Short mmCIF file of N, CA and C in Angstrom, two decimals:
data_model
loop_
_atom_site.label_atom_id
_atom_site.label_comp_id
_atom_site.label_asym_id
_atom_site.label_seq_id
_atom_site.Cartn_x
_atom_site.Cartn_y
_atom_site.Cartn_z
N MET A 1 0.85 -1.18 0.00
CA MET A 1 0.00 0.00 0.00
C MET A 1 0.90 1.24 0.00
N PRO A 2 0.68 2.19 -0.92
CA PRO A 2 1.53 3.39 -0.98
C PRO A 2 1.33 4.28 0.23
N SER A 3 2.40 4.96 0.60
CA SER A 3 2.35 5.87 1.73
C SER A 3 1.69 7.18 1.32
N ALA A 4 1.05 7.82 2.28
CA ALA A 4 0.45 9.12 2.03
C ALA A 4 1.56 10.16 1.93
N ALA A 5 1.26 11.25 1.25
CA ALA A 5 2.23 12.34 1.14
C ALA A 5 2.49 12.91 2.53
N LEU A 6 3.73 13.22 2.79
CA LEU A 6 4.12 13.74 4.09
C LEU A 6 3.81 15.23 4.16
N ALA A 7 3.09 15.64 5.18
CA ALA A 7 2.84 17.07 5.39
C ALA A 7 4.10 17.68 5.99
N LEU A 8 4.67 18.65 5.30
CA LEU A 8 5.90 19.27 5.77
C LEU A 8 5.60 20.32 6.84
N CYS A 9 6.28 20.19 7.97
CA CYS A 9 6.12 21.15 9.07
C CYS A 9 7.03 22.35 8.90
N TYR A 10 8.11 22.17 8.15
CA TYR A 10 9.08 23.24 7.89
C TYR A 10 9.34 23.33 6.40
N LEU A 11 9.35 24.53 5.89
CA LEU A 11 9.73 24.77 4.49
C LEU A 11 11.04 25.53 4.49
N PHE A 12 11.89 25.27 3.51
CA PHE A 12 13.18 25.95 3.49
C PHE A 12 13.18 27.17 2.59
N GLY A 13 14.10 28.04 2.91
CA GLY A 13 14.38 29.20 2.08
C GLY A 13 15.88 29.44 2.15
N CYS A 14 16.42 30.07 1.13
CA CYS A 14 17.85 30.37 1.16
C CYS A 14 18.14 31.66 0.41
N ARG A 15 19.30 32.21 0.72
CA ARG A 15 19.80 33.40 0.03
C ARG A 15 21.13 33.02 -0.61
N PHE A 16 21.29 33.42 -1.87
CA PHE A 16 22.51 33.16 -2.61
C PHE A 16 23.45 34.36 -2.51
N SER A 17 24.71 34.15 -2.88
CA SER A 17 25.72 35.21 -2.75
C SER A 17 25.43 36.44 -3.61
N ASP A 18 24.61 36.28 -4.66
CA ASP A 18 24.24 37.45 -5.48
C ASP A 18 23.03 38.20 -4.94
N GLY A 19 22.51 37.74 -3.78
CA GLY A 19 21.37 38.41 -3.13
C GLY A 19 20.02 37.84 -3.50
N THR A 20 19.94 36.97 -4.49
CA THR A 20 18.65 36.37 -4.84
C THR A 20 18.25 35.36 -3.76
N GLU A 21 16.96 35.10 -3.68
CA GLU A 21 16.42 34.17 -2.68
C GLU A 21 15.59 33.10 -3.35
N TYR A 22 15.48 31.97 -2.68
CA TYR A 22 14.68 30.85 -3.17
C TYR A 22 13.90 30.29 -1.98
N PHE A 23 12.61 29.99 -2.20
CA PHE A 23 11.78 29.44 -1.15
C PHE A 23 11.05 28.20 -1.64
N GLN A 24 11.06 27.17 -0.83
CA GLN A 24 10.34 25.94 -1.12
C GLN A 24 8.84 26.22 -1.05
N SER A 25 8.09 25.64 -1.98
CA SER A 25 6.63 25.80 -1.96
C SER A 25 6.00 24.66 -1.16
N LEU A 26 4.74 24.82 -0.83
CA LEU A 26 4.03 23.78 -0.07
C LEU A 26 3.98 22.45 -0.80
N ASP A 27 3.95 22.49 -2.13
CA ASP A 27 3.89 21.23 -2.87
C ASP A 27 5.27 20.61 -3.10
N ASP A 28 6.34 21.28 -2.66
CA ASP A 28 7.70 20.75 -2.70
C ASP A 28 8.10 20.27 -4.09
N VAL A 29 7.91 21.13 -5.09
CA VAL A 29 8.23 20.78 -6.47
C VAL A 29 9.28 21.74 -7.01
N SER A 30 10.26 21.20 -7.72
CA SER A 30 11.30 21.99 -8.37
C SER A 30 10.70 22.93 -9.41
N VAL A 31 11.25 24.14 -9.52
CA VAL A 31 10.80 25.05 -10.58
C VAL A 31 11.43 24.68 -11.92
N PHE A 32 12.50 23.85 -11.90
CA PHE A 32 13.19 23.46 -13.12
C PHE A 32 12.71 22.12 -13.66
N ASP A 33 12.25 21.24 -12.79
CA ASP A 33 11.84 19.90 -13.20
C ASP A 33 10.70 19.45 -12.27
N ALA A 34 9.49 19.47 -12.77
CA ALA A 34 8.29 19.18 -11.95
C ALA A 34 8.27 17.76 -11.40
N ARG A 35 9.16 16.88 -11.88
CA ARG A 35 9.21 15.51 -11.36
C ARG A 35 10.06 15.41 -10.11
N ARG A 36 10.72 16.50 -9.74
CA ARG A 36 11.67 16.48 -8.62
C ARG A 36 11.22 17.41 -7.49
N SER A 37 11.83 17.19 -6.32
CA SER A 37 11.50 18.04 -5.17
C SER A 37 12.20 19.39 -5.31
N ALA A 38 11.80 20.34 -4.48
CA ALA A 38 12.37 21.68 -4.51
C ALA A 38 13.87 21.66 -4.20
N PHE A 39 14.33 20.71 -3.42
CA PHE A 39 15.75 20.65 -3.07
C PHE A 39 16.63 20.48 -4.32
N TYR A 40 16.09 19.87 -5.36
CA TYR A 40 16.82 19.71 -6.63
C TYR A 40 17.35 21.07 -7.11
N ASP A 41 16.59 22.13 -6.87
CA ASP A 41 16.97 23.47 -7.33
C ASP A 41 18.18 24.03 -6.59
N LEU A 42 18.54 23.44 -5.45
CA LEU A 42 19.69 23.89 -4.67
C LEU A 42 20.93 23.05 -4.94
N CYS A 43 20.82 22.04 -5.78
CA CYS A 43 21.92 21.11 -6.04
C CYS A 43 22.72 21.51 -7.27
N GLN A 44 23.97 21.02 -7.32
CA GLN A 44 24.79 21.16 -8.52
C GLN A 44 24.35 20.08 -9.51
N HIS A 45 24.40 20.41 -10.81
CA HIS A 45 23.90 19.48 -11.83
C HIS A 45 24.93 19.26 -12.93
N ALA A 46 24.89 18.04 -13.48
CA ALA A 46 25.67 17.72 -14.68
C ALA A 46 24.95 18.32 -15.89
N GLU A 47 25.58 18.30 -17.03
CA GLU A 47 24.97 18.87 -18.24
C GLU A 47 23.66 18.18 -18.60
N ASN A 48 23.52 16.88 -18.24
CA ASN A 48 22.28 16.16 -18.57
C ASN A 48 21.16 16.41 -17.56
N GLY A 49 21.44 17.25 -16.53
CA GLY A 49 20.42 17.59 -15.54
C GLY A 49 20.47 16.77 -14.27
N ASP A 50 21.24 15.67 -14.28
CA ASP A 50 21.34 14.85 -13.07
C ASP A 50 22.08 15.61 -11.97
N SER A 51 21.66 15.39 -10.73
CA SER A 51 22.35 16.00 -9.59
C SER A 51 23.72 15.37 -9.43
N LEU A 52 24.72 16.20 -9.12
CA LEU A 52 26.06 15.69 -8.83
C LEU A 52 26.10 15.24 -7.38
N CYS A 53 26.78 14.14 -7.12
CA CYS A 53 26.83 13.57 -5.78
C CYS A 53 28.26 13.41 -5.31
N ASP A 54 28.41 13.38 -3.97
CA ASP A 54 29.74 13.14 -3.39
C ASP A 54 29.99 11.64 -3.29
N GLU A 55 31.11 11.26 -2.67
CA GLU A 55 31.49 9.85 -2.57
C GLU A 55 30.51 9.03 -1.74
N ASN A 56 29.66 9.69 -0.92
CA ASN A 56 28.68 8.97 -0.11
C ASN A 56 27.30 8.92 -0.76
N GLY A 57 27.18 9.50 -1.95
CA GLY A 57 25.90 9.50 -2.65
C GLY A 57 25.01 10.68 -2.30
N SER A 58 25.50 11.62 -1.50
CA SER A 58 24.71 12.80 -1.15
C SER A 58 24.84 13.85 -2.25
N CYS A 59 23.74 14.51 -2.54
CA CYS A 59 23.77 15.56 -3.56
C CYS A 59 24.68 16.70 -3.13
N LEU A 60 25.46 17.20 -4.08
CA LEU A 60 26.31 18.37 -3.82
C LEU A 60 25.47 19.62 -4.00
N VAL A 61 25.40 20.43 -2.96
CA VAL A 61 24.62 21.66 -3.06
C VAL A 61 25.44 22.75 -3.74
N ARG A 62 24.74 23.74 -4.22
CA ARG A 62 25.40 24.87 -4.88
C ARG A 62 26.35 25.55 -3.89
N ASP A 63 27.48 26.02 -4.40
CA ASP A 63 28.46 26.65 -3.52
C ASP A 63 28.20 28.13 -3.31
N ASP A 64 27.13 28.67 -3.91
CA ASP A 64 26.81 30.08 -3.73
C ASP A 64 25.69 30.31 -2.71
N ILE A 65 25.30 29.29 -1.95
CA ILE A 65 24.29 29.45 -0.90
C ILE A 65 24.99 30.07 0.32
N GLU A 66 24.49 31.22 0.76
CA GLU A 66 25.08 31.91 1.92
C GLU A 66 24.29 31.70 3.20
N TYR A 67 22.99 31.56 3.07
CA TYR A 67 22.12 31.51 4.25
C TYR A 67 20.99 30.55 3.94
N PHE A 68 20.71 29.64 4.88
CA PHE A 68 19.66 28.64 4.69
C PHE A 68 18.81 28.61 5.94
N ALA A 69 17.49 28.60 5.77
CA ALA A 69 16.58 28.61 6.92
C ALA A 69 15.45 27.61 6.72
N LEU A 70 15.02 27.04 7.83
CA LEU A 70 13.81 26.23 7.89
C LEU A 70 12.78 27.03 8.66
N ILE A 71 11.64 27.25 8.03
CA ILE A 71 10.60 28.09 8.63
C ILE A 71 9.40 27.21 8.93
N GLY A 72 9.05 27.13 10.21
CA GLY A 72 7.93 26.31 10.62
C GLY A 72 6.61 26.98 10.33
N GLU A 73 5.59 26.17 10.13
CA GLU A 73 4.24 26.68 9.92
C GLU A 73 3.31 25.89 10.81
N ASP A 74 2.37 26.62 11.44
CA ASP A 74 1.37 25.90 12.24
C ASP A 74 0.26 25.43 11.30
N GLU A 75 -0.74 24.76 11.85
CA GLU A 75 -1.80 24.21 11.01
C GLU A 75 -2.58 25.28 10.27
N GLY A 76 -2.58 26.51 10.79
CA GLY A 76 -3.25 27.62 10.12
C GLY A 76 -2.36 28.29 9.09
N ARG A 77 -1.19 27.70 8.83
CA ARG A 77 -0.21 28.21 7.87
C ARG A 77 0.29 29.60 8.24
N LYS A 78 0.43 29.83 9.54
CA LYS A 78 1.04 31.05 10.03
C LYS A 78 2.50 30.75 10.34
N PRO A 79 3.39 31.75 10.17
CA PRO A 79 4.80 31.48 10.46
C PRO A 79 5.02 31.00 11.89
N GLY A 80 5.91 30.04 12.02
CA GLY A 80 6.27 29.50 13.33
C GLY A 80 7.74 29.74 13.59
N ALA A 81 8.37 28.79 14.23
CA ALA A 81 9.79 28.90 14.57
C ALA A 81 10.64 28.92 13.30
N MET A 82 11.78 29.60 13.39
CA MET A 82 12.72 29.64 12.28
C MET A 82 14.10 29.19 12.77
N TYR A 83 14.68 28.24 12.06
CA TYR A 83 16.01 27.74 12.34
C TYR A 83 16.87 28.03 11.11
N ALA A 84 18.07 28.54 11.31
CA ALA A 84 18.89 28.94 10.17
C ALA A 84 20.36 28.63 10.42
N VAL A 85 21.09 28.56 9.31
CA VAL A 85 22.55 28.45 9.36
C VAL A 85 23.10 29.47 8.36
N ASP A 86 24.08 30.24 8.82
CA ASP A 86 24.74 31.23 7.98
C ASP A 86 26.07 30.63 7.54
N LEU A 87 26.19 30.37 6.26
CA LEU A 87 27.36 29.67 5.73
C LEU A 87 28.55 30.60 5.51
N ARG A 88 28.40 31.87 5.80
CA ARG A 88 29.53 32.79 5.69
C ARG A 88 30.46 32.63 6.90
N ASP A 89 29.87 32.34 8.09
CA ASP A 89 30.71 32.20 9.29
C ASP A 89 30.38 30.96 10.13
N GLY A 90 29.34 30.19 9.75
CA GLY A 90 29.03 28.94 10.42
C GLY A 90 28.11 29.04 11.62
N HIS A 91 27.55 30.23 11.90
CA HIS A 91 26.66 30.31 13.07
C HIS A 91 25.26 29.83 12.71
N PHE A 92 24.57 29.35 13.72
CA PHE A 92 23.18 28.93 13.61
C PHE A 92 22.31 30.01 14.24
N GLU A 93 21.01 29.96 13.93
CA GLU A 93 20.05 30.87 14.55
C GLU A 93 18.78 30.10 14.88
N VAL A 94 18.19 30.45 16.02
CA VAL A 94 16.86 29.97 16.38
C VAL A 94 16.04 31.22 16.64
N ASP A 95 15.02 31.43 15.81
CA ASP A 95 14.18 32.62 15.89
C ASP A 95 15.00 33.90 15.95
N GLY A 96 16.04 33.96 15.12
CA GLY A 96 16.87 35.15 15.01
C GLY A 96 17.98 35.29 16.04
N ARG A 97 18.05 34.36 16.99
CA ARG A 97 19.11 34.42 18.01
C ARG A 97 20.31 33.59 17.56
N PRO A 98 21.45 34.23 17.32
CA PRO A 98 22.61 33.50 16.79
C PRO A 98 23.40 32.76 17.88
N PHE A 99 24.01 31.66 17.48
CA PHE A 99 24.92 30.90 18.35
C PHE A 99 25.80 30.01 17.48
N PHE A 100 26.91 29.58 18.01
CA PHE A 100 27.81 28.65 17.33
C PHE A 100 27.73 27.30 18.01
N VAL A 101 27.64 26.23 17.24
CA VAL A 101 27.79 24.88 17.75
C VAL A 101 29.29 24.56 17.77
N GLN A 102 29.95 25.03 16.73
CA GLN A 102 31.39 24.88 16.59
C GLN A 102 31.87 26.03 15.72
N ILE A 103 32.99 26.62 16.08
CA ILE A 103 33.53 27.71 15.27
C ILE A 103 34.41 27.08 14.19
N PRO A 104 34.10 27.38 12.91
CA PRO A 104 34.90 26.78 11.84
C PRO A 104 36.32 27.34 11.82
N PRO A 105 37.27 26.56 11.31
CA PRO A 105 38.65 27.05 11.24
C PRO A 105 38.76 28.24 10.28
N THR A 106 39.75 29.06 10.50
CA THR A 106 40.00 30.21 9.63
C THR A 106 40.19 29.73 8.19
N GLY A 107 39.51 30.40 7.26
CA GLY A 107 39.62 30.05 5.85
C GLY A 107 38.76 28.88 5.40
N ALA A 108 37.92 28.38 6.28
CA ALA A 108 37.07 27.24 5.92
C ALA A 108 36.09 27.63 4.81
N GLN A 109 35.82 26.68 3.91
CA GLN A 109 34.80 26.85 2.89
C GLN A 109 33.61 26.01 3.34
N LEU A 110 32.54 26.68 3.75
CA LEU A 110 31.39 25.98 4.31
C LEU A 110 30.34 25.73 3.23
N ARG A 111 29.83 24.51 3.22
CA ARG A 111 28.75 24.13 2.32
C ARG A 111 27.59 23.60 3.15
N LEU A 112 26.41 23.85 2.65
CA LEU A 112 25.19 23.41 3.32
C LEU A 112 25.09 21.90 3.39
N THR A 113 24.65 21.41 4.55
CA THR A 113 24.24 20.02 4.73
C THR A 113 22.77 20.06 5.14
N TYR A 114 21.92 19.38 4.38
CA TYR A 114 20.49 19.38 4.69
C TYR A 114 19.87 18.09 4.19
N PHE A 115 19.08 17.45 5.04
CA PHE A 115 18.27 16.32 4.61
C PHE A 115 17.14 16.10 5.61
N ARG A 116 16.14 15.36 5.15
CA ARG A 116 15.01 14.97 6.01
C ARG A 116 15.06 13.46 6.19
N ARG A 117 14.78 13.01 7.39
CA ARG A 117 14.68 11.58 7.67
C ARG A 117 13.24 11.31 8.09
N VAL A 118 12.56 10.47 7.32
CA VAL A 118 11.14 10.19 7.56
C VAL A 118 11.00 8.79 8.13
N ARG A 119 10.21 8.68 9.17
CA ARG A 119 9.86 7.37 9.75
C ARG A 119 8.36 7.18 9.55
N ARG A 120 8.01 6.08 8.95
CA ARG A 120 6.59 5.77 8.76
C ARG A 120 6.23 4.60 9.66
N HIS A 121 5.06 4.66 10.25
CA HIS A 121 4.61 3.63 11.18
C HIS A 121 3.42 2.89 10.57
N PHE A 122 3.53 1.56 10.59
CA PHE A 122 2.49 0.72 10.00
C PHE A 122 1.90 -0.22 11.05
N GLN A 123 0.64 -0.51 10.86
CA GLN A 123 -0.04 -1.49 11.70
C GLN A 123 -0.97 -2.28 10.79
N GLY A 124 -0.77 -3.58 10.75
CA GLY A 124 -1.62 -4.42 9.90
C GLY A 124 -1.52 -4.06 8.42
N GLY A 125 -0.35 -3.60 7.98
CA GLY A 125 -0.15 -3.26 6.58
C GLY A 125 -0.62 -1.87 6.19
N CYS A 126 -1.19 -1.13 7.14
CA CYS A 126 -1.67 0.23 6.86
C CYS A 126 -0.82 1.25 7.62
N GLU A 127 -0.54 2.33 6.95
CA GLU A 127 0.22 3.38 7.61
C GLU A 127 -0.66 4.08 8.64
N VAL A 128 -0.14 4.19 9.86
CA VAL A 128 -0.90 4.80 10.94
C VAL A 128 -0.26 6.11 11.42
N GLY A 129 0.88 6.47 10.85
CA GLY A 129 1.52 7.71 11.24
C GLY A 129 2.87 7.87 10.59
N ALA A 130 3.37 9.07 10.66
CA ALA A 130 4.70 9.36 10.12
C ALA A 130 5.26 10.55 10.89
N GLU A 131 6.58 10.60 10.96
CA GLU A 131 7.26 11.74 11.58
C GLU A 131 8.49 12.06 10.75
N CYS A 132 8.88 13.29 10.81
CA CYS A 132 9.99 13.76 10.00
C CYS A 132 10.99 14.51 10.86
N GLU A 133 12.27 14.13 10.73
CA GLU A 133 13.36 14.88 11.36
C GLU A 133 14.00 15.74 10.28
N TYR A 134 14.34 16.94 10.64
CA TYR A 134 15.03 17.84 9.71
C TYR A 134 16.46 18.00 10.21
N HIS A 135 17.43 17.76 9.35
CA HIS A 135 18.85 17.88 9.68
C HIS A 135 19.43 18.99 8.81
N MET A 136 20.09 19.96 9.43
CA MET A 136 20.72 21.03 8.66
C MET A 136 21.99 21.47 9.34
N GLY A 137 22.92 21.96 8.57
CA GLY A 137 24.18 22.42 9.13
C GLY A 137 25.16 22.74 8.03
N TRP A 138 26.44 22.58 8.34
CA TRP A 138 27.48 22.89 7.38
C TRP A 138 28.61 21.88 7.44
N LYS A 139 29.35 21.85 6.34
CA LYS A 139 30.54 21.00 6.24
C LYS A 139 31.66 21.85 5.65
N ASP A 140 32.83 21.76 6.23
CA ASP A 140 34.01 22.42 5.69
C ASP A 140 34.55 21.52 4.58
N ILE A 141 34.45 21.97 3.34
CA ILE A 141 34.85 21.11 2.22
C ILE A 141 36.35 20.92 2.10
N ASN A 142 37.13 21.72 2.86
CA ASN A 142 38.59 21.60 2.81
C ASN A 142 39.14 20.63 3.84
N SER A 143 38.29 20.12 4.71
CA SER A 143 38.77 19.19 5.75
C SER A 143 38.01 17.87 5.64
N GLY A 144 38.51 16.87 6.27
CA GLY A 144 37.85 15.57 6.29
C GLY A 144 36.91 15.43 7.48
N ALA A 145 36.68 16.52 8.19
CA ALA A 145 35.85 16.47 9.39
C ALA A 145 34.39 16.23 9.02
N PRO A 146 33.63 15.58 9.90
CA PRO A 146 32.21 15.36 9.65
C PRO A 146 31.44 16.69 9.70
N PRO A 147 30.24 16.73 9.10
CA PRO A 147 29.44 17.95 9.12
C PRO A 147 29.04 18.35 10.54
N VAL A 148 28.80 19.63 10.74
CA VAL A 148 28.27 20.17 11.98
C VAL A 148 26.78 20.41 11.72
N THR A 149 25.91 19.71 12.45
CA THR A 149 24.48 19.78 12.14
C THR A 149 23.62 19.98 13.38
N LEU A 150 22.43 20.52 13.13
CA LEU A 150 21.35 20.57 14.12
C LEU A 150 20.30 19.57 13.65
N ILE A 151 19.66 18.90 14.58
CA ILE A 151 18.57 17.99 14.25
C ILE A 151 17.30 18.58 14.84
N LEU A 152 16.32 18.83 13.98
CA LEU A 152 15.05 19.42 14.41
C LEU A 152 13.95 18.39 14.27
N PHE A 153 13.10 18.33 15.26
CA PHE A 153 11.99 17.38 15.21
C PHE A 153 10.71 18.09 14.90
#
């Protein structure tokens, strides 16, 4: 039995180094390819349109993303909590309050790390619920260190 579409509690938005902005829509569809999710628009692509991936199979995000935010929405579609990462210096924000989880080394080149982990719950072959974790942070592409991330429930 196919799973129901997941209702997203957080939608992302980002600002690029040229000042332009991009926001995920409620239907989570790419503006470039309607068969793909909105995240496709933030990835690097080969000439044939396929997303470029790293050695672990994760999509490589564009290197011109400066600021990335997850904006929560309540059931009435009013703005809720906002979680962000500033890739210029590596600080995180919760509702506009900045803090560092880890201070990146001098000269670090920070790239966005973002993914959703979905857990679906079944009973008797029928889906009875689902939950989504949002993971976001940064990775210094010049070091072999693991990404620095926040996990949002």
